[in-house]
mmCIF file as gemmi writes it, N, C-alpha and C atoms, coordinates in Angstrom:
data_model
loop_
_atom_site.group_PDB
_atom_site.id
_atom_site.type_symbol
_atom_site.label_atom_id
_atom_site.label_alt_id
_atom_site.label_comp_id
_atom_site.label_asym_id
_atom_site.label_entity_id
_atom_site.label_seq_id
_atom_site.pdbx_PDB_ins_code
_atom_site.Cartn_x
_atom_site.Cartn_y
_atom_site.Cartn_z
_atom_site.occupancy
_atom_site.B_iso_or_equiv
_atom_site.pdbx_formal_charge
_atom_site.auth_seq_id
_atom_site.auth_asym_id
_atom_site.pdbx_PDB_model_num
ATOM 1 N N . PRO Axp A 1 ? 4.752 -11.944 -3.154 1 0 ? 1 A 1
ATOM 2 C CA . PRO Axp A 1 ? 3.699 -11.551 -2.215 1 0 ? 1 A 1
ATOM 3 C C . PRO Axp A 1 ? 4.294 -11.137 -0.869 1 0 ? 1 A 1
ATOM 4 N N . ASN Axp A 2 ? 3.635 -10.215 -0.219 1 0 ? 2 A 1
ATOM 5 C CA . ASN Axp A 2 ? 4.074 -9.702 1.064 1 0 ? 2 A 1
ATOM 6 C C . ASN Axp A 2 ? 3.016 -10.026 2.117 1 0 ? 2 A 1
ATOM 7 N N . PRO Axp A 3 ? 3.266 -11.031 2.974 1 0 ? 3 A 1
ATOM 8 C CA . PRO Axp A 3 ? 2.26 -11.392 3.985 1 0 ? 3 A 1
ATOM 9 C C . PRO Axp A 3 ? 2.183 -10.353 5.103 1 0 ? 3 A 1
ATOM 10 N N . VAL Axp A 4 ? 0.956 -10.062 5.528 1 0 ? 4 A 1
ATOM 11 C CA . VAL Axp A 4 ? 0.697 -9.108 6.608 1 0 ? 4 A 1
ATOM 12 C C . VAL Axp A 4 ? -0.321 -9.721 7.547 1 0 ? 4 A 1
ATOM 13 N N . ARG Axp A 5 ? -0.07 -9.619 8.844 1 0 ? 5 A 1
ATOM 14 C CA . ARG Axp A 5 ? -1.055 -10.088 9.821 1 0 ? 5 A 1
ATOM 15 C C . ARG Axp A 5 ? -1.906 -8.914 10.307 1 0 ? 5 A 1
ATOM 16 N N . ASP Axp A 6 ? -1.274 -7.888 10.834 1 0 ? 6 A 1
ATOM 17 C CA . ASP Axp A 6 ? -2.02 -6.761 11.398 1 0 ? 6 A 1
ATOM 18 C C . ASP Axp A 6 ? -1.663 -5.419 10.771 1 0 ? 6 A 1
ATOM 19 N N . VAL Axp A 7 ? -0.378 -5.102 10.698 1 0 ? 7 A 1
ATOM 20 C CA . VAL Axp A 7 ? 0.047 -3.769 10.27 1 0 ? 7 A 1
ATOM 21 C C . VAL Axp A 7 ? 0.908 -3.869 9.02 1 0 ? 7 A 1
ATOM 22 N N . LEU Axp A 8 ? 0.51 -3.111 8.014 1 0 ? 8 A 1
ATOM 23 C CA . LEU Axp A 8 ? 1.276 -3.008 6.776 1 0 ? 8 A 1
ATOM 24 C C . LEU Axp A 8 ? 2.235 -1.827 6.908 1 0 ? 8 A 1
ATOM 25 N N . ASN Axp A 9 ? 3.523 -2.084 6.756 1 0 ? 9 A 1
ATOM 26 C CA . ASN Axp A 9 ? 4.54 -1.036 6.762 1 0 ? 9 A 1
ATOM 27 C C . ASN Axp A 9 ? 5.149 -0.97 5.375 1 0 ? 9 A 1
ATOM 28 N N . VAL Axp A 10 ? 5.139 0.224 4.79 1 0 ? 10 A 1
ATOM 29 C CA . VAL Axp A 10 ? 5.713 0.432 3.47 1 0 ? 10 A 1
ATOM 30 C C . VAL Axp A 10 ? 6.913 1.353 3.639 1 0 ? 10 A 1
ATOM 31 N N . ASN Axp A 11 ? 8.1 0.845 3.328 1 0 ? 11 A 1
ATOM 32 C CA . ASN Axp A 11 ? 9.311 1.657 3.367 1 0 ? 11 A 1
ATOM 33 C C . ASN Axp A 11 ? 9.502 2.285 2.001 1 0 ? 11 A 1
ATOM 34 N N . ILE Axp A 12 ? 9.65 3.603 1.989 1 0 ? 12 A 1
ATOM 35 C CA . ILE Axp A 12 ? 9.704 4.351 0.739 1 0 ? 12 A 1
ATOM 36 C C . ILE Axp A 12 ? 11.084 4.972 0.579 1 0 ? 12 A 1
ATOM 37 N N . GLU Axp A 13 ? 11.715 4.685 -0.553 1 0 ? 13 A 1
ATOM 38 C CA . GLU Axp A 13 ? 12.989 5.33 -0.866 1 0 ? 13 A 1
ATOM 39 C C . GLU Axp A 13 ? 12.722 6.767 -1.265 1 0 ? 13 A 1
ATOM 40 N N . HIS Axp A 14 ? 13.584 7.643 -0.913 1 0 ? 14 A 1
ATOM 41 C CA . HIS Axp A 14 ? 13.475 9.059 -1.259 1 0 ? 14 A 1
ATOM 42 C C . HIS Axp A 14 ? 12.147 9.616 -0.759 1 0 ? 14 A 1
ATOM 43 N N . SER Axp A 15 ? 12.198 10.612 0.026 1 0 ? 15 A 1
ATOM 44 C CA . SER Axp A 15 ? 10.988 11.18 0.628 1 0 ? 15 A 1
ATOM 45 C C . SER Axp A 15 ? 10.296 12.172 -0.303 1 0 ? 15 A 1
ATOM 46 N N . GLU Axp A 16 ? 9.896 11.682 -1.459 1 0 ? 16 A 1
ATOM 47 C CA . GLU Axp A 16 ? 9.123 12.491 -2.394 1 0 ? 16 A 1
ATOM 48 C C . GLU Axp A 16 ? 7.639 12.282 -2.085 1 0 ? 16 A 1
ATOM 49 N N . LEU Axp A 17 ? 6.827 13.221 -2.533 1 0 ? 17 A 1
ATOM 50 C CA . LEU Axp A 17 ? 5.394 13.079 -2.321 1 0 ? 17 A 1
ATOM 51 C C . LEU Axp A 17 ? 4.866 11.911 -3.156 1 0 ? 17 A 1
ATOM 52 N N . ARG Axp A 18 ? 4.14 11.03 -2.503 1 0 ? 18 A 1
ATOM 53 C CA . ARG Axp A 18 ? 3.598 9.839 -3.165 1 0 ? 18 A 1
ATOM 54 C C . ARG Axp A 18 ? 2.142 9.633 -2.766 1 0 ? 18 A 1
ATOM 55 N N . LEU Axp A 19 ? 1.429 8.995 -3.659 1 0 ? 19 A 1
ATOM 56 C CA . LEU Axp A 19 ? 0.066 8.564 -3.387 1 0 ? 19 A 1
ATOM 57 C C . LEU Axp A 19 ? 0.122 7.055 -3.189 1 0 ? 19 A 1
ATOM 58 N N . ILE Axp A 20 ? -0.45 6.599 -2.087 1 0 ? 20 A 1
ATOM 59 C CA . ILE Axp A 20 ? -0.483 5.167 -1.794 1 0 ? 20 A 1
ATOM 60 C C . ILE Axp A 20 ? -1.931 4.723 -1.779 1 0 ? 20 A 1
ATOM 61 N N . ASN Axp A 21 ? -2.257 3.742 -2.621 1 0 ? 21 A 1
ATOM 62 C CA . ASN Axp A 21 ? -3.607 3.189 -2.7 1 0 ? 21 A 1
ATOM 63 C C . ASN Axp A 21 ? -3.563 1.705 -2.397 1 0 ? 21 A 1
ATOM 64 N N . LEU Axp A 22 ? -4.537 1.241 -1.627 1 0 ? 22 A 1
ATOM 65 C CA . LEU Axp A 22 ? -4.687 -0.184 -1.345 1 0 ? 22 A 1
ATOM 66 C C . LEU Axp A 22 ? -6.052 -0.61 -1.851 1 0 ? 22 A 1
ATOM 67 N N . PHE Axp A 23 ? -6.068 -1.622 -2.735 1 0 ? 23 A 1
ATOM 68 C CA . PHE Axp A 23 ? -7.299 -2.128 -3.341 1 0 ? 23 A 1
ATOM 69 C C . PHE Axp A 23 ? -7.514 -3.587 -2.975 1 0 ? 23 A 1
ATOM 70 N N . ASP Axp A 24 ? -8.79 -4.017 -2.918 1 0 ? 24 A 1
ATOM 71 C CA . ASP Axp A 24 ? -9.045 -5.449 -2.854 1 0 ? 24 A 1
ATOM 72 C C . ASP Axp A 24 ? -9.017 -5.987 -4.286 1 0 ? 24 A 1
ATOM 73 N N . LEU Axp A 25 ? -9.184 -7.286 -4.453 1 0 ? 25 A 1
ATOM 74 C CA . LEU Axp A 25 ? -9.085 -7.879 -5.786 1 0 ? 25 A 1
ATOM 75 C C . LEU Axp A 25 ? -10.269 -7.543 -6.69 1 0 ? 25 A 1
ATOM 76 N N . ASN Axp A 26 ? -11.335 -6.986 -6.113 1 0 ? 26 A 1
ATOM 77 C CA . ASN Axp A 26 ? -12.47 -6.53 -6.92 1 0 ? 26 A 1
ATOM 78 C C . ASN Axp A 26 ? -12.266 -5.104 -7.412 1 0 ? 26 A 1
ATOM 79 N N . GLY Axp A 27 ? -11.14 -4.491 -7.04 1 0 ? 27 A 1
ATOM 80 C CA . GLY Axp A 27 ? -10.854 -3.127 -7.453 1 0 ? 27 A 1
ATOM 81 C C . GLY Axp A 27 ? -11.388 -2.064 -6.52 1 0 ? 27 A 1
ATOM 82 N N . LYS Axp A 28 ? -11.968 -2.478 -5.4 1 0 ? 28 A 1
ATOM 83 C CA . LYS Axp A 28 ? -12.497 -1.522 -4.423 1 0 ? 28 A 1
ATOM 84 C C . LYS Axp A 28 ? -11.332 -0.862 -3.689 1 0 ? 28 A 1
ATOM 85 N N . LEU Axp A 29 ? -11.357 0.466 -3.644 1 0 ? 29 A 1
ATOM 86 C CA . LEU Axp A 29 ? -10.322 1.212 -2.95 1 0 ? 29 A 1
ATOM 87 C C . LEU Axp A 29 ? -10.54 1.098 -1.445 1 0 ? 29 A 1
ATOM 88 N N . ILE Axp A 30 ? -9.542 0.591 -0.729 1 0 ? 30 A 1
ATOM 89 C CA . ILE Axp A 30 ? -9.618 0.41 0.721 1 0 ? 30 A 1
ATOM 90 C C . ILE Axp A 30 ? -9.081 1.645 1.434 1 0 ? 30 A 1
ATOM 91 N N . VAL Axp A 31 ? -7.946 2.139 0.973 1 0 ? 31 A 1
ATOM 92 C CA . VAL Axp A 31 ? -7.35 3.34 1.566 1 0 ? 31 A 1
ATOM 93 C C . VAL Axp A 31 ? -6.565 4.09 0.5 1 0 ? 31 A 1
ATOM 94 N N . SER Axp A 32 ? -6.568 5.41 0.618 1 0 ? 32 A 1
ATOM 95 C CA . SER Axp A 32 ? -5.778 6.263 -0.259 1 0 ? 32 A 1
ATOM 96 C C . SER Axp A 32 ? -5.14 7.326 0.617 1 0 ? 32 A 1
ATOM 97 N N . ALA Axp A 33 ? -3.822 7.512 0.474 1 0 ? 33 A 1
ATOM 98 C CA . ALA Axp A 33 ? -3.124 8.482 1.315 1 0 ? 33 A 1
ATOM 99 C C . ALA Axp A 33 ? -1.977 9.117 0.553 1 0 ? 33 A 1
ATOM 100 N N . ASN Axp A 34 ? -1.794 10.402 0.771 1 0 ? 34 A 1
ATOM 101 C CA . ASN Axp A 34 ? -0.62 11.114 0.273 1 0 ? 34 A 1
ATOM 102 C C . ASN Axp A 34 ? 0.409 11.136 1.393 1 0 ? 34 A 1
ATOM 103 N N . THR Axp A 35 ? 1.656 10.888 1.055 1 0 ? 35 A 1
ATOM 104 C CA . THR Axp A 35 ? 2.701 10.929 2.065 1 0 ? 35 A 1
ATOM 105 C C . THR Axp A 35 ? 4.032 11.319 1.448 1 0 ? 35 A 1
ATOM 106 N N . ASN Axp A 36 ? 4.848 11.975 2.237 1 0 ? 36 A 1
ATOM 107 C CA . ASN Axp A 36 ? 6.236 12.206 1.85 1 0 ? 36 A 1
ATOM 108 C C . ASN Axp A 36 ? 7.158 11.655 2.938 1 0 ? 36 A 1
ATOM 109 N N . GLN Axp A 37 ? 6.6 10.826 3.784 1 0 ? 37 A 1
ATOM 110 C CA . GLN Axp A 37 ? 7.363 10.178 4.848 1 0 ? 37 A 1
ATOM 111 C C . GLN Axp A 37 ? 8.099 8.965 4.281 1 0 ? 37 A 1
ATOM 112 N N . SER Axp A 38 ? 9.155 8.542 4.967 1 0 ? 38 A 1
ATOM 113 C CA . SER Axp A 38 ? 9.922 7.391 4.491 1 0 ? 38 A 1
ATOM 114 C C . SER Axp A 38 ? 9.262 6.064 4.86 1 0 ? 38 A 1
ATOM 115 N N . VAL Axp A 39 ? 8.284 6.095 5.791 1 0 ? 39 A 1
ATOM 116 C CA . VAL Axp A 39 ? 7.546 4.883 6.155 1 0 ? 39 A 1
ATOM 117 C C . VAL Axp A 39 ? 6.058 5.217 6.207 1 0 ? 39 A 1
ATOM 118 N N . PHE Axp A 40 ? 5.25 4.384 5.54 1 0 ? 40 A 1
ATOM 119 C CA . PHE Axp A 40 ? 3.798 4.507 5.59 1 0 ? 40 A 1
ATOM 120 C C . PHE Axp A 40 ? 3.269 3.288 6.327 1 0 ? 40 A 1
ATOM 121 N N . THR Axp A 41 ? 2.393 3.496 7.297 1 0 ? 41 A 1
ATOM 122 C CA . THR Axp A 41 ? 1.845 2.405 8.104 1 0 ? 41 A 1
ATOM 123 C C . THR Axp A 41 ? 0.328 2.405 7.982 1 0 ? 41 A 1
ATOM 124 N N . TYR Axp A 42 ? -0.247 1.186 7.801 1 0 ? 42 A 1
ATOM 125 C CA . TYR Axp A 42 ? -1.702 1.052 7.731 1 0 ? 42 A 1
ATOM 126 C C . TYR Axp A 42 ? -2.127 -0.188 8.521 1 0 ? 42 A 1
ATOM 127 N N . ASP Axp A 43 ? -3.118 -0.022 9.391 1 0 ? 43 A 1
ATOM 128 C CA . ASP Axp A 43 ? -3.631 -1.118 10.214 1 0 ? 43 A 1
ATOM 129 C C . ASP Axp A 43 ? -4.602 -1.957 9.386 1 0 ? 43 A 1
ATOM 130 N N . MET Axp A 44 ? -4.193 -3.182 9.055 1 0 ? 44 A 1
ATOM 131 C CA . MET Axp A 44 ? -5.027 -4.084 8.252 1 0 ? 44 A 1
ATOM 132 C C . MET Axp A 44 ? -5.761 -5.114 9.108 1 0 ? 44 A 1
ATOM 133 N N . SER Axp A 45 ? -5.71 -4.969 10.424 1 0 ? 45 A 1
ATOM 134 C CA . SER Axp A 45 ? -6.273 -5.994 11.308 1 0 ? 45 A 1
ATOM 135 C C . SER Axp A 45 ? -7.777 -6.191 11.123 1 0 ? 45 A 1
ATOM 136 N N . THR Axp A 46 ? -8.487 -5.173 10.673 1 0 ? 46 A 1
ATOM 137 C CA . THR Axp A 46 ? -9.94 -5.305 10.498 1 0 ? 46 A 1
ATOM 138 C C . THR Axp A 46 ? -10.331 -5.813 9.114 1 0 ? 46 A 1
ATOM 139 N N . LEU Axp A 47 ? -9.362 -5.94 8.219 1 0 ? 47 A 1
ATOM 140 C CA . LEU Axp A 47 ? -9.657 -6.424 6.87 1 0 ? 47 A 1
ATOM 141 C C . LEU Axp A 47 ? -9.751 -7.942 6.839 1 0 ? 47 A 1
ATOM 142 N N . SER Axp A 48 ? -10.507 -8.45 5.901 1 0 ? 48 A 1
ATOM 143 C CA . SER Axp A 48 ? -10.642 -9.904 5.729 1 0 ? 48 A 1
ATOM 144 C C . SER Axp A 48 ? -9.359 -10.501 5.183 1 0 ? 48 A 1
ATOM 145 N N . ARG Axp A 49 ? -9.165 -11.759 5.505 1 0 ? 49 A 1
ATOM 146 C CA . ARG Axp A 49 ? -8.039 -12.504 4.957 1 0 ? 49 A 1
ATOM 147 C C . ARG Axp A 49 ? -8.146 -12.529 3.443 1 0 ? 49 A 1
ATOM 148 N N . GLY Axp A 50 ? -7.011 -12.404 2.755 1 0 ? 50 A 1
ATOM 149 C CA . GLY Axp A 50 ? -7.04 -12.442 1.303 1 0 ? 50 A 1
ATOM 150 C C . GLY Axp A 50 ? -5.921 -11.634 0.688 1 0 ? 50 A 1
ATOM 151 N N . THR Axp A 51 ? -6.032 -11.436 -0.618 1 0 ? 51 A 1
ATOM 152 C CA . THR Axp A 51 ? -5.003 -10.734 -1.376 1 0 ? 51 A 1
ATOM 153 C C . THR Axp A 51 ? -5.468 -9.318 -1.708 1 0 ? 51 A 1
ATOM 154 N N . TYR Axp A 52 ? -4.55 -8.382 -1.572 1 0 ? 52 A 1
ATOM 155 C CA . TYR Axp A 52 ? -4.803 -6.971 -1.849 1 0 ? 52 A 1
ATOM 156 C C . TYR Axp A 52 ? -3.707 -6.457 -2.776 1 0 ? 52 A 1
ATOM 157 N N . ILE Axp A 53 ? -3.987 -5.374 -3.453 1 0 ? 53 A 1
ATOM 158 C CA . ILE Axp A 53 ? -3.007 -4.739 -4.34 1 0 ? 53 A 1
ATOM 159 C C . ILE Axp A 53 ? -2.641 -3.379 -3.76 1 0 ? 53 A 1
ATOM 160 N N . LEU Axp A 54 ? -1.355 -3.173 -3.556 1 0 ? 54 A 1
ATOM 161 C CA . LEU Axp A 54 ? -0.83 -1.905 -3.08 1 0 ? 54 A 1
ATOM 162 C C . LEU Axp A 54 ? -0.21 -1.185 -4.265 1 0 ? 54 A 1
ATOM 163 N N . LYS Axp A 55 ? -0.665 0.026 -4.525 1 0 ? 55 A 1
ATOM 164 C CA . LYS Axp A 55 ? -0.133 0.814 -5.634 1 0 ? 55 A 1
ATOM 165 C C . LYS Axp A 55 ? 0.499 2.086 -5.068 1 0 ? 55 A 1
ATOM 166 N N . VAL Axp A 56 ? 1.766 2.309 -5.401 1 0 ? 56 A 1
ATOM 167 C CA . VAL Axp A 56 ? 2.508 3.488 -4.952 1 0 ? 56 A 1
ATOM 168 C C . VAL Axp A 56 ? 2.815 4.337 -6.184 1 0 ? 56 A 1
ATOM 169 N N . ILE Axp A 57 ? 2.36 5.579 -6.165 1 0 ? 57 A 1
ATOM 170 C CA . ILE Axp A 57 ? 2.52 6.473 -7.312 1 0 ? 57 A 1
ATOM 171 C C . ILE Axp A 57 ? 3.353 7.685 -6.896 1 0 ? 57 A 1
ATOM 172 N N . GLN Axp A 58 ? 4.426 7.938 -7.623 1 0 ? 58 A 1
ATOM 173 C CA . GLN Axp A 58 ? 5.199 9.158 -7.416 1 0 ? 58 A 1
ATOM 174 C C . GLN Axp A 58 ? 4.419 10.3 -8.052 1 0 ? 58 A 1
ATOM 175 N N . LEU Axp A 59 ? 4.058 11.292 -7.278 1 0 ? 59 A 1
ATOM 176 C CA . LEU Axp A 59 ? 3.218 12.358 -7.814 1 0 ? 59 A 1
ATOM 177 C C . LEU Axp A 59 ? 3.979 13.284 -8.757 1 0 ? 59 A 1
ATOM 178 N N . GLU Axp A 60 ? 5.283 13.391 -8.585 1 0 ? 60 A 1
ATOM 179 C CA . GLU Axp A 60 ? 6.064 14.288 -9.438 1 0 ? 60 A 1
ATOM 180 C C . GLU Axp A 60 ? 6.086 13.832 -10.896 1 0 ? 60 A 1
ATOM 181 N N . ASN Axp A 61 ? 6.262 12.523 -11.121 1 0 ? 61 A 1
ATOM 182 C CA . ASN Axp A 61 ? 6.395 12.035 -12.505 1 0 ? 61 A 1
ATOM 183 C C . ASN Axp A 61 ? 5.371 10.954 -12.872 1 0 ? 61 A 1
ATOM 184 N N . GLN Axp A 62 ? 4.446 10.645 -11.972 1 0 ? 62 A 1
ATOM 185 C CA . GLN Axp A 62 ? 3.367 9.678 -12.192 1 0 ? 62 A 1
ATOM 186 C C . GLN Axp A 62 ? 3.85 8.244 -12.396 1 0 ? 62 A 1
ATOM 187 N N . LYS Axp A 63 ? 5.102 7.94 -12.066 1 0 ? 63 A 1
ATOM 188 C CA . LYS Axp A 63 ? 5.562 6.553 -12.117 1 0 ? 63 A 1
ATOM 189 C C . LYS Axp A 63 ? 4.89 5.79 -10.989 1 0 ? 63 A 1
ATOM 190 N N . SER Axp A 64 ? 4.56 4.528 -11.259 1 0 ? 64 A 1
ATOM 191 C CA . SER Axp A 64 ? 3.886 3.742 -10.23 1 0 ? 64 A 1
ATOM 192 C C . SER Axp A 64 ? 4.452 2.327 -10.161 1 0 ? 64 A 1
ATOM 193 N N . LYS Axp A 65 ? 4.27 1.719 -8.987 1 0 ? 65 A 1
ATOM 194 C CA . LYS Axp A 65 ? 4.617 0.322 -8.77 1 0 ? 65 A 1
ATOM 195 C C . LYS Axp A 65 ? 3.478 -0.331 -8.04 1 0 ? 65 A 1
ATOM 196 N N . GLU Axp A 66 ? 3.233 -1.603 -8.369 1 0 ? 66 A 1
ATOM 197 C CA . GLU Axp A 66 ? 2.186 -2.363 -7.697 1 0 ? 66 A 1
ATOM 198 C C . GLU Axp A 66 ? 2.801 -3.559 -6.992 1 0 ? 66 A 1
ATOM 199 N N . PHE Axp A 67 ? 2.223 -3.881 -5.833 1 0 ? 67 A 1
ATOM 200 C CA . PHE Axp A 67 ? 2.692 -4.992 -5.016 1 0 ? 67 A 1
ATOM 201 C C . PHE Axp A 67 ? 1.495 -5.8 -4.546 1 0 ? 67 A 1
ATOM 202 N N . LYS Axp A 68 ? 1.667 -7.118 -4.485 1 0 ? 68 A 1
ATOM 203 C CA . LYS Axp A 68 ? 0.649 -7.981 -3.887 1 0 ? 68 A 1
ATOM 204 C C . LYS Axp A 68 ? 0.875 -8.021 -2.385 1 0 ? 68 A 1
ATOM 205 N N . VAL Axp A 69 ? -0.202 -7.854 -1.639 1 0 ? 69 A 1
ATOM 206 C CA . VAL Axp A 69 ? -0.167 -7.937 -0.183 1 0 ? 69 A 1
ATOM 207 C C . VAL Axp A 69 ? -1.158 -9.02 0.228 1 0 ? 69 A 1
ATOM 208 N N . ILE Axp A 70 ? -0.688 -9.994 0.984 1 0 ? 70 A 1
ATOM 209 C CA . ILE Axp A 70 ? -1.561 -11.085 1.421 1 0 ? 70 A 1
ATOM 210 C C . ILE Axp A 70 ? -1.866 -10.923 2.905 1 0 ? 70 A 1
ATOM 211 N N . LYS Axp A 71 ? -3.13 -10.709 3.236 1 0 ? 71 A 1
ATOM 212 C CA . LYS Axp A 71 ? -3.573 -10.585 4.624 1 0 ? 71 A 1
ATOM 213 C C . LYS Axp A 71 ? -3.784 -11.98 5.165 1 0 ? 71 A 1
ATOM 214 N N . VAL Axp A 72 ? -3.078 -12.31 6.23 1 0 ? 72 A 1
ATOM 215 C CA . VAL Axp A 72 ? -3.195 -13.618 6.869 1 0 ? 72 A 1
ATOM 216 C C . VAL Axp A 72 ? -3.772 -13.437 8.273 1 0 ? 72 A 1
ATOM 217 N N . ASP Axp A 73 ? -4.251 -14.536 8.84 1 0 ? 73 A 1
ATOM 218 C CA . ASP Axp A 73 ? -4.792 -14.494 10.223 1 0 ? 73 A 1
ATOM 219 C C . ASP Axp A 73 ? -3.708 -14.737 11.219 1 0 ? 73 A 1
């Protein structure tokens, strides 16, 4: 798990185009963004405390990885 208080920073290897999705545990999409930057930043300060799922998808080959993100106060 990756604890976050206010700002989620995602460091991305290789600056390929990627889709980044953040979901709550009910499957509700919180944010979706395309990026080819090496760092993606999202302000989670307004979200409720709890566990979220971060999904990073490489758009070129559709490979994906999921990470648990824990929002703390």
